[in-house]
Coordinates of C-alpha atoms and ligand atoms in Angstrom, one line a residue:
X1 CA 0.0 0.0 0.0
X2 CA 1.1 3.6 -0.4
X3 CA 1.1 6.0 2.5
X4 CA 1.5 9.4 1.1
X5 CA 2.4 11.0 4.4
X6 CA 5.0 8.6 5.8
X7 CA 6.1 11.1 8.4
X8 CA 3.1 13.3 8.5
X9 CA 4.0 15.7 11.3
X10 CA 7.5 16.2 10.0
X11 CA 6.1 17.9 7.0
X12 CA 6.4 20.9 9.3
X13 CA 10.2 20.5 9.3
X14 CA 12.6 21.6 6.7
X15 CA 15.3 19.0 5.9
X16 CA 15.8 15.9 7.9
X17 CA 13.6 15.3 10.8
X18 CA 14.8 16.6 14.1
X19 CA 12.6 14.8 16.5
X20 CA 13.9 16.5 19.6
X21 CA 12.9 20.0 18.5
X22 CA 9.5 21.6 18.1
X23 CA 9.3 23.4 14.9
X24 CA 7.9 26.6 13.5
X25 CA 6.6 27.4 10.1
X26 CA 5.7 30.7 8.6
X27 CA 2.0 31.3 8.2
X28 CA 1.0 32.0 4.6
X29 CA -0.8 35.3 4.3
X30 CA -0.9 38.3 6.6
X31 CA -1.6 37.7 10.3
X32 CA -3.1 40.5 12.3
X33 CA -0.6 41.8 14.9
X34 CA -0.9 40.1 18.3
X35 CA -1.2 43.4 20.0
X36 CA -4.3 44.5 18.0
X37 CA -6.9 45.3 20.7
X38 CA -9.6 44.6 18.2
X39 CA -8.7 41.0 17.8
X40 CA -11.5 39.7 20.0
X41 CA -14.1 41.8 18.1
X42 CA -12.7 40.6 14.8
X43 CA -12.9 37.0 15.7
X44 CA -16.5 37.4 17.1
X45 CA -17.5 39.2 13.9
X46 CA -16.0 36.6 11.6
X47 CA -17.7 33.8 13.6
X48 CA -21.0 35.6 13.5
X49 CA -20.7 36.2 9.7
X50 CA -20.0 32.4 9.2
X51 CA -22.8 31.4 11.5
X52 CA -23.6 27.6 11.5
X53 CA -21.1 27.1 8.6
X54 CA -18.3 27.0 11.1
X55 CA -17.8 25.0 14.3
X56 CA -14.9 25.8 16.6
X57 CA -13.4 23.0 18.8
X58 CA -11.1 23.9 21.7
X59 CA -8.9 21.5 23.6
X60 CA -8.6 22.2 27.3
X61 CA -4.9 23.1 26.9
X62 CA -5.7 26.1 24.7
X63 CA -5.1 29.6 26.0
X64 CA -8.0 31.4 27.7
X65 CA -8.3 34.0 24.9
X66 CA -8.7 31.3 22.3
X67 CA -10.9 29.0 24.4
X68 CA -13.4 31.9 24.7
X69 CA -14.3 31.4 21.1
X70 CA -14.7 27.6 21.2
X71 CA -18.2 26.2 20.5
X72 CA -17.3 23.2 22.5
X73 CA -14.3 22.4 24.7
X74 CA -13.1 19.0 25.6
X75 CA -10.4 16.4 26.0
X76 CA -9.2 14.6 22.8
X77 CA -11.9 11.9 23.1
X78 CA -14.8 14.4 23.5
X79 CA -13.5 16.5 20.7
X80 CA -13.2 13.5 18.3
X81 CA -16.8 12.7 19.2
X82 CA -17.9 16.3 18.7
X83 CA -16.2 16.5 15.3
X84 CA -18.0 13.4 14.2
X85 CA -21.3 14.7 15.4
X86 CA -21.4 17.9 13.4
X87 CA -22.1 17.0 9.8
X88 CA -23.9 20.3 9.2
X89 CA -20.8 22.4 9.8
X90 CA -18.9 23.1 6.6
X91 CA -15.8 24.1 8.4
X92 CA -14.4 22.6 11.6
X93 CA -11.8 25.0 13.0
X94 CA -9.6 23.0 15.4
X95 CA -8.0 24.8 18.2
X96 CA -5.8 22.0 19.3
X97 CA -2.9 20.2 17.7
X98 CA -2.2 18.5 14.4
X99 CA -3.1 14.9 15.3
X100 CA -6.4 16.0 16.6
X101 CA -7.2 17.9 13.4
X102 CA -6.2 14.8 11.4
X103 CA -8.6 12.6 13.4
X104 CA -11.3 15.2 12.9
X105 CA -10.7 15.1 9.2
X106 CA -11.0 11.3 9.2
X107 CA -14.2 11.3 11.2
X108 CA -16.0 14.1 9.3
X109 CA -17.7 13.9 5.9
X110 CA -16.1 14.7 2.5
X111 CA -18.2 17.9 2.4
X112 CA -16.4 19.2 5.5
X113 CA -13.1 20.8 5.9
X114 CA -10.9 20.8 9.0
X115 CA -8.7 23.8 9.6
X116 CA -5.8 24.1 12.0
X117 CA -5.2 27.8 12.5
X118 CA -1.4 27.4 12.8
X119 CA 0.2 24.4 11.0
X120 CA 3.1 24.5 13.5
X121 CA 0.8 23.2 16.2
X122 CA 2.2 19.7 16.2
X123 CA 2.9 17.3 19.1
X124 CA 6.4 16.1 20.0
X125 CA 5.0 12.9 21.4
X126 CA 3.2 12.1 18.2
X127 CA 6.5 12.7 16.3
X128 CA 8.2 10.0 18.4
X129 CA 6.6 7.2 16.3
X130 CA 6.9 7.4 12.6
X131 CA 5.2 5.0 10.2
X132 CA 8.5 3.4 9.0
X133 CA 9.7 2.9 12.6
X134 CA 6.4 1.2 13.5
X135 CA 6.5 -1.0 10.4
X136 CA 10.1 -2.0 11.3
X137 CA 8.9 -2.8 14.8
X138 CA 6.2 -5.0 13.5
X139 CA 8.8 -7.0 11.5
X140 CA 10.8 -7.4 14.7
X141 CA 7.7 -8.8 16.4
X142 CA 7.1 -11.1 13.5
X143 CA 10.7 -12.4 13.6
X144 CA 10.2 -13.1 17.3
X145 CA 7.0 -15.0 16.4
X146 CA 4.7 -12.7 18.4
X147 CA 3.1 -10.4 15.8
X148 CA 0.1 -12.6 15.2
X149 CA -0.7 -12.6 18.9
X150 CA -0.2 -8.8 19.3
X151 CA -2.9 -6.2 19.1
X152 CA -1.7 -2.6 18.5
X153 CA -3.3 0.0 20.7
X154 CA -2.3 3.6 19.6
X155 CA -2.9 6.7 21.6
X156 CA -4.8 9.4 19.9
X157 CA -1.6 11.4 20.1
X158 CA -0.2 9.8 16.9
X159 CA -0.1 10.6 13.2
X160 CA -2.9 9.4 10.9
X161 CA -0.3 6.9 9.4
X162 CA 0.1 5.2 12.8
X163 CA -3.6 5.1 13.2
X164 CA -3.9 3.4 9.8
X165 CA -1.2 0.9 10.8
X166 CA -3.3 0.2 13.9
X167 CA -6.5 -0.3 11.9
X168 CA -4.7 -2.6 9.4
X169 CA -3.5 -4.8 12.2
X170 CA -6.9 -5.2 14.1
X171 CA -6.1 -2.7 16.8
X172 CA -7.8 0.3 18.4
X173 CA -7.1 3.9 19.1
X174 CA -7.5 5.1 22.7
X175 CA -7.3 8.4 24.6
X176 CA -6.4 9.0 28.2
X177 CA -10.0 8.7 29.2
X178 CA -10.6 5.3 27.7
X179 CA -7.2 3.6 27.7
X180 CA -8.2 1.0 30.3
X181 CA -11.3 0.0 28.3
X182 CA -9.2 -0.2 25.1
X183 CA -6.6 -2.3 26.8
X184 CA -9.2 -4.7 28.3
X185 CA -10.7 -5.0 24.8
X186 CA -7.3 -5.6 23.2
X187 CA -6.4 -8.4 25.7
X188 CA -9.7 -10.1 24.7
X189 CA -8.5 -10.1 21.1
X190 CA -4.9 -11.2 21.6
X191 CA -2.2 -12.1 24.1
X192 CA 0.0 -9.0 23.9
X193 CA -0.4 -5.3 23.2
X194 CA 2.0 -3.0 21.3
X195 CA 1.2 0.3 22.9
X196 CA 2.3 3.5 21.1
X197 CA 3.6 6.1 21.3
X198 CA 3.3 7.0 25.0
X199 CA 5.0 4.5 27.2
X200 CA 3.7 6.2 30.3
X201 CA 0.0 6.0 29.5
X202 CA 0.5 2.4 28.5
X203 CA 2.4 1.4 31.6
X204 CA 0.2 3.4 34.0
X205 CA -2.9 1.9 32.5
X206 CA -1.6 -1.7 32.5
X207 CA -0.4 -1.6 36.1
X208 CA -3.1 0.6 37.6
X209 CA -6.2 -0.8 35.8
X210 CA -5.2 -4.3 34.5
X211 CA -3.3 -5.4 37.5
X212 CA -0.1 -6.1 35.6
X213 CA 3.4 -5.8 37.1
X214 CA 6.1 -3.6 35.8
X215 CA 7.9 -6.8 34.7
X216 CA 5.1 -7.5 32.3
X217 CA 6.1 -4.4 30.4
X218 CA 9.1 -3.9 28.1
X219 CA 10.1 -0.7 26.3
X220 CA 10.7 -0.9 22.5
X221 CA 13.3 1.8 21.6
X222 CA 12.9 2.5 17.8
X223 CA 16.4 4.0 17.8
X224 CA 18.1 0.7 18.8
X225 CA 18.5 -2.5 16.7
X226 CA 15.4 -4.8 17.3
X227 CA 14.1 -2.1 19.7
X228 CA 16.8 -2.9 22.1
X229 CA 15.0 -6.1 23.1
X230 CA 15.8 -9.8 22.7
X231 CA 13.3 -12.3 21.2
X232 CA 12.9 -13.8 24.6
X233 CA 11.9 -10.4 26.1
X234 CA 9.4 -9.9 23.4
X235 CA 8.0 -13.4 23.9
X236 CA 7.7 -12.9 27.7
X237 CA 6.2 -9.4 27.7
X238 CA 2.5 -8.7 27.8
X239 CA 2.8 -5.0 27.2
X240 CA 5.3 -3.8 24.5
X241 CA 5.6 -0.1 25.2
X242 CA 6.9 2.3 22.5
X243 CA 9.6 4.6 23.8
X244 CA 7.7 7.8 23.5
X245 CA 6.6 10.4 26.0
X246 CA 5.1 13.9 26.4
X247 CA 7.7 16.6 26.9
X248 CA 5.2 18.5 29.1
X249 CA 4.0 15.8 31.4
X250 CA 7.5 14.2 31.5
X251 CA 8.7 17.2 33.5
X252 CA 6.8 16.3 36.7
X253 CA 8.8 14.3 39.2
X254 CA 8.1 12.3 42.3
X255 CA 10.0 15.0 44.2
X256 CA 7.4 17.6 43.1
X257 CA 4.7 15.4 44.8
X258 CA 6.7 15.2 48.0
X259 CA 7.5 18.9 48.0
X260 CA 3.9 20.0 47.5
X261 CA 2.7 17.6 50.3
X262 CA 5.1 19.3 52.6
X263 CA 4.2 22.8 51.5
X264 CA 0.4 22.3 51.6
X265 CA -0.6 19.7 54.3
X266 CA -3.7 17.8 53.2
X267 CA -3.3 18.7 49.5
X268 CA -4.8 16.3 46.9
X269 CA -2.4 15.5 44.1
X270 CA -4.2 15.1 40.8
X271 CA -2.1 14.2 37.7
X272 CA -2.6 13.3 34.0
X273 CA -1.7 9.6 33.1
X274 CA 1.0 10.9 30.6
X275 CA 3.1 11.5 33.8
X276 CA 5.8 9.0 34.7
X277 CA 4.8 5.9 36.7
X278 CA 6.5 7.0 39.9
X279 CA 4.6 10.4 39.7
X280 CA 1.3 8.7 39.1
X281 CA 2.0 6.2 41.9
X282 CA 2.7 9.0 44.3
X283 CA -0.4 11.0 43.3
X284 CA -3.9 10.7 44.9
X285 CA -5.9 10.9 41.7
X286 CA -5.1 10.3 38.0
X287 CA -7.2 11.1 34.9
X288 CA -7.6 12.8 31.6
X289 CA -8.1 16.5 31.3
X290 CA -11.9 16.1 31.3
X291 CA -11.6 14.0 34.4
X292 CA -9.4 16.6 36.1
X293 CA -12.0 19.2 35.4
X294 CA -14.9 17.1 36.7
X295 CA -12.9 16.2 39.9
X296 CA -12.3 19.9 40.7
X297 CA -16.0 20.6 40.1
X298 CA -17.0 17.9 42.6
X299 CA -14.4 18.9 45.2
X300 CA -15.6 20.6 48.4
X301 CA -14.9 24.3 49.0
X302 CA -11.7 24.8 51.1
X303 CA -10.0 21.7 49.6
X304 CA -6.5 22.0 48.2
X305 CA -5.3 20.6 44.9
X306 CA -1.9 20.3 43.2
X307 CA -2.4 19.5 39.5
X308 CA 0.1 17.9 37.2
X309 CA -0.9 18.8 33.7
X310 CA -0.6 21.6 31.2
X311 CA -0.4 25.0 32.8
X312 CA -3.2 26.8 30.8
X313 CA -5.7 24.3 32.2
X314 CA -4.4 24.5 35.7
X315 CA -4.5 28.4 35.7
X316 CA -8.1 28.3 34.3
X317 CA -9.1 25.8 37.0
X318 CA -7.6 28.1 39.7
X319 CA -9.6 31.0 38.3
X320 CA -12.8 29.0 38.1
X321 CA -12.5 27.7 41.7
X322 CA -11.6 30.6 43.9
X323 CA -13.1 28.7 46.9
X324 CA -10.5 26.0 46.5
X325 CA -6.7 26.2 46.6
X326 CA -5.5 25.1 43.1
X327 CA -1.7 25.0 42.5
X328 CA 0.6 23.8 39.7
X329 CA 2.5 20.6 40.7
X330 CA 5.8 21.8 39.3
X331 CA 7.6 25.0 40.3
X332 CA 8.6 26.0 36.8
X333 CA 6.4 27.1 33.9
X334 CA 5.1 24.2 31.9
X335 CA 2.9 25.2 28.9
X336 CA 2.6 23.0 25.9
X337 CA 4.4 25.2 23.4
X338 CA 2.7 23.7 20.4
X339 CA -0.8 24.0 21.8
X340 CA 0.1 27.6 22.5
X341 CA 0.8 28.2 18.9
X342 CA -2.9 28.6 18.3
X343 CA -3.4 32.3 19.3
X344 CA -5.8 35.1 18.6
X345 CA -4.0 36.4 15.5
X346 CA -4.0 32.9 13.9
X347 CA -7.7 32.3 14.8
X348 CA -8.7 35.7 13.5
X349 CA -6.7 35.0 10.3
X350 CA -8.3 31.6 9.7
X351 CA -11.8 32.8 10.3
X352 CA -11.5 36.0 8.4
X353 CA -10.1 34.1 5.5
X354 CA -13.1 31.9 5.5
X355 CA -15.4 34.9 5.4
X356 CA -13.5 36.1 2.4
X357 CA -13.9 32.7 0.7
X358 CA -10.3 31.5 1.3
X359 CA -10.0 28.2 3.1
X360 CA -6.6 28.2 4.7
X361 CA -4.6 25.5 6.6
X362 CA -6.8 22.6 5.6
X363 CA -5.8 19.3 7.2
X364 CA -6.3 16.5 4.8
X365 CA -5.5 12.8 5.3
X366 CA -5.2 10.8 2.1
X367 CA -8.0 8.4 1.3
X368 CA -6.2 5.1 1.9
X369 CA -4.6 6.2 5.2
X370 CA -8.0 7.7 6.3
X371 CA -9.8 4.4 5.5
X372 CA -7.6 2.3 7.8
X373 CA -7.2 5.0 10.4
X374 CA -11.0 5.2 10.6
X375 CA -11.3 1.5 11.3
X376 CA -9.2 2.0 14.4
X377 CA -10.9 5.2 15.4
X378 CA -14.4 3.7 14.9
X379 CA -13.2 0.7 17.0
X380 CA -12.4 3.2 19.8
X381 CA -15.8 4.9 19.5
X382 CA -17.5 1.5 19.7
X383 CA -15.6 0.3 22.8
X384 CA -18.1 -0.7 25.5
X385 CA -19.1 1.7 28.2
X386 CA -17.4 4.9 27.0
Ligands
LIG401 P1 -6.5 14.4 26.9 O1 -7.2 15.7 26.4 O2 -7.1 13.2 26.2 O3 -6.6 14.3 28.4 O4 -5.0 14.4 26.5 C1 -4.1 15.4 26.8 C2 -3.1 15.7 25.8 O5 -2.0 15.6 26.0 C3 -3.6 16.0 24.5 O6 -2.5 16.3 23.8
LIG402 FE1 1.7 16.6 22.8 FE2 2.2 16.7 25.4 FE3 1.5 18.9 24.1 FE4 -0.3 16.9 24.5 S1 0.7 18.2 26.1 S2 0.0 18.0 22.6 S3 1.0 15.1 24.3 S4 3.4 17.7 23.7

C-alpha cells in the first residue's frame, strides 16, 4: 500500500527530521498583529458572519483568549466525538494540535473541511513514532514469532499513518479517558499489546487498571536495533511499550509530589496519566483533562489541589474555583508550546479568510490512510461503556 504521508508531522520541518525539537513554520498570508486590541471583536464578527457554517473546537490546553471562542471544549476523546457529530458544519476550526485535526478530518464527511489555524501546532510525542519505525517494529515482532498474537493500541496522540497501521492490524485507538477500556478489549483479542507512542500512559494503565506488574512491560526503543530487546523479552512481555513520552508531562517528578505535600498539608495531588509511573503512583488521583475538570468541580470548598498537567488548564481551574486552593504541581512554567501556537491572530486570520472565501490551513488525510485509520478510530468509538 502507499502511504503518502510517511512522516506526517514532520512535513512541518525543513530538511531531515529533528525529533527533539519543536518546529515553527511561517504562516502564509498576513496575520493580524498580536497586540491588536480589536482581535476579539474581529474573531467574534467573523464567527457571526459564518454562523452555522463554522464550528470551533477547543482543547482544554488552549489559552483562555482562544478557548473563549470555542463552541465546544473537551479532551481529545470528546473533541473527536464532537467533530464526528457535526455533519452540518462546513468548516471545523480545530483549536488544538495536528493529530487531533487529522482525526477530525478522518471522522468528518467529505463535504467538511478541518482547519488548523497554525500548522506548527504539532505534538512532540506524536512525532516519536513514525510509520517506518512502527512497520520495522512489527517486522521485529514477526521475527520473534509474536506479531500474530499482538494487538496494536495507539494513543490518539499519533499521526494518521500510525492510526492506519493500527487499523490494518486489528487494533484500536485510545485516549487518556478510555485507555483502560481499550486495553481490556485488546487483551480479549490477543495475548500482547503493542502500545504506542506514549510509554507512560501504556504502563500506567496496564499496572493501575489491569493489575499487571512492571515486569510484564518492556520498552521498545525505535532507535536501537530490534528495539533494544531480545526475542525472549518480546515473547515474555504482555505490554510492549513504545519509547515515547510527552515533553510537558514528562517534567513532573516524584519529588514535586513530596514537596507539595510538605508545603500544603492535606493537599490532593491530581495528575494526568501521561506523567511518569512514579509520579502517578505518588499521586492521589489520575485522569484525563476532562476527568481533572470534573474532579475539581466535585471537590468541596476549602480543599487544596496540586495538579500535574498543562499550565493553561491549571491556571483556568484556579480562576474557576476561587473557593479552593489550586496550584501547579511543578515550580517552573510548563505550557505545551505547540498547543500555545494557536493564538488570537491565527484564529482571526483563519476565520476572516473563510469569510473572504479563502480556506486556509486545511488538514487532509489521504483516502487510503484515512480508510484504515477510521477503522481504528471507529473501534475506539465502539468500545463498551465509553
Ligand atoms: P486528553 O485531552 O485526552 O486528556 O489528552 C491530553 C493531551 O496531552 C492531549 O495532547
Ligand atoms: Fe503533545 Fe504533550 Fe502537548 Fe499533549 S501536552 S499536545 S502530548 S506535547
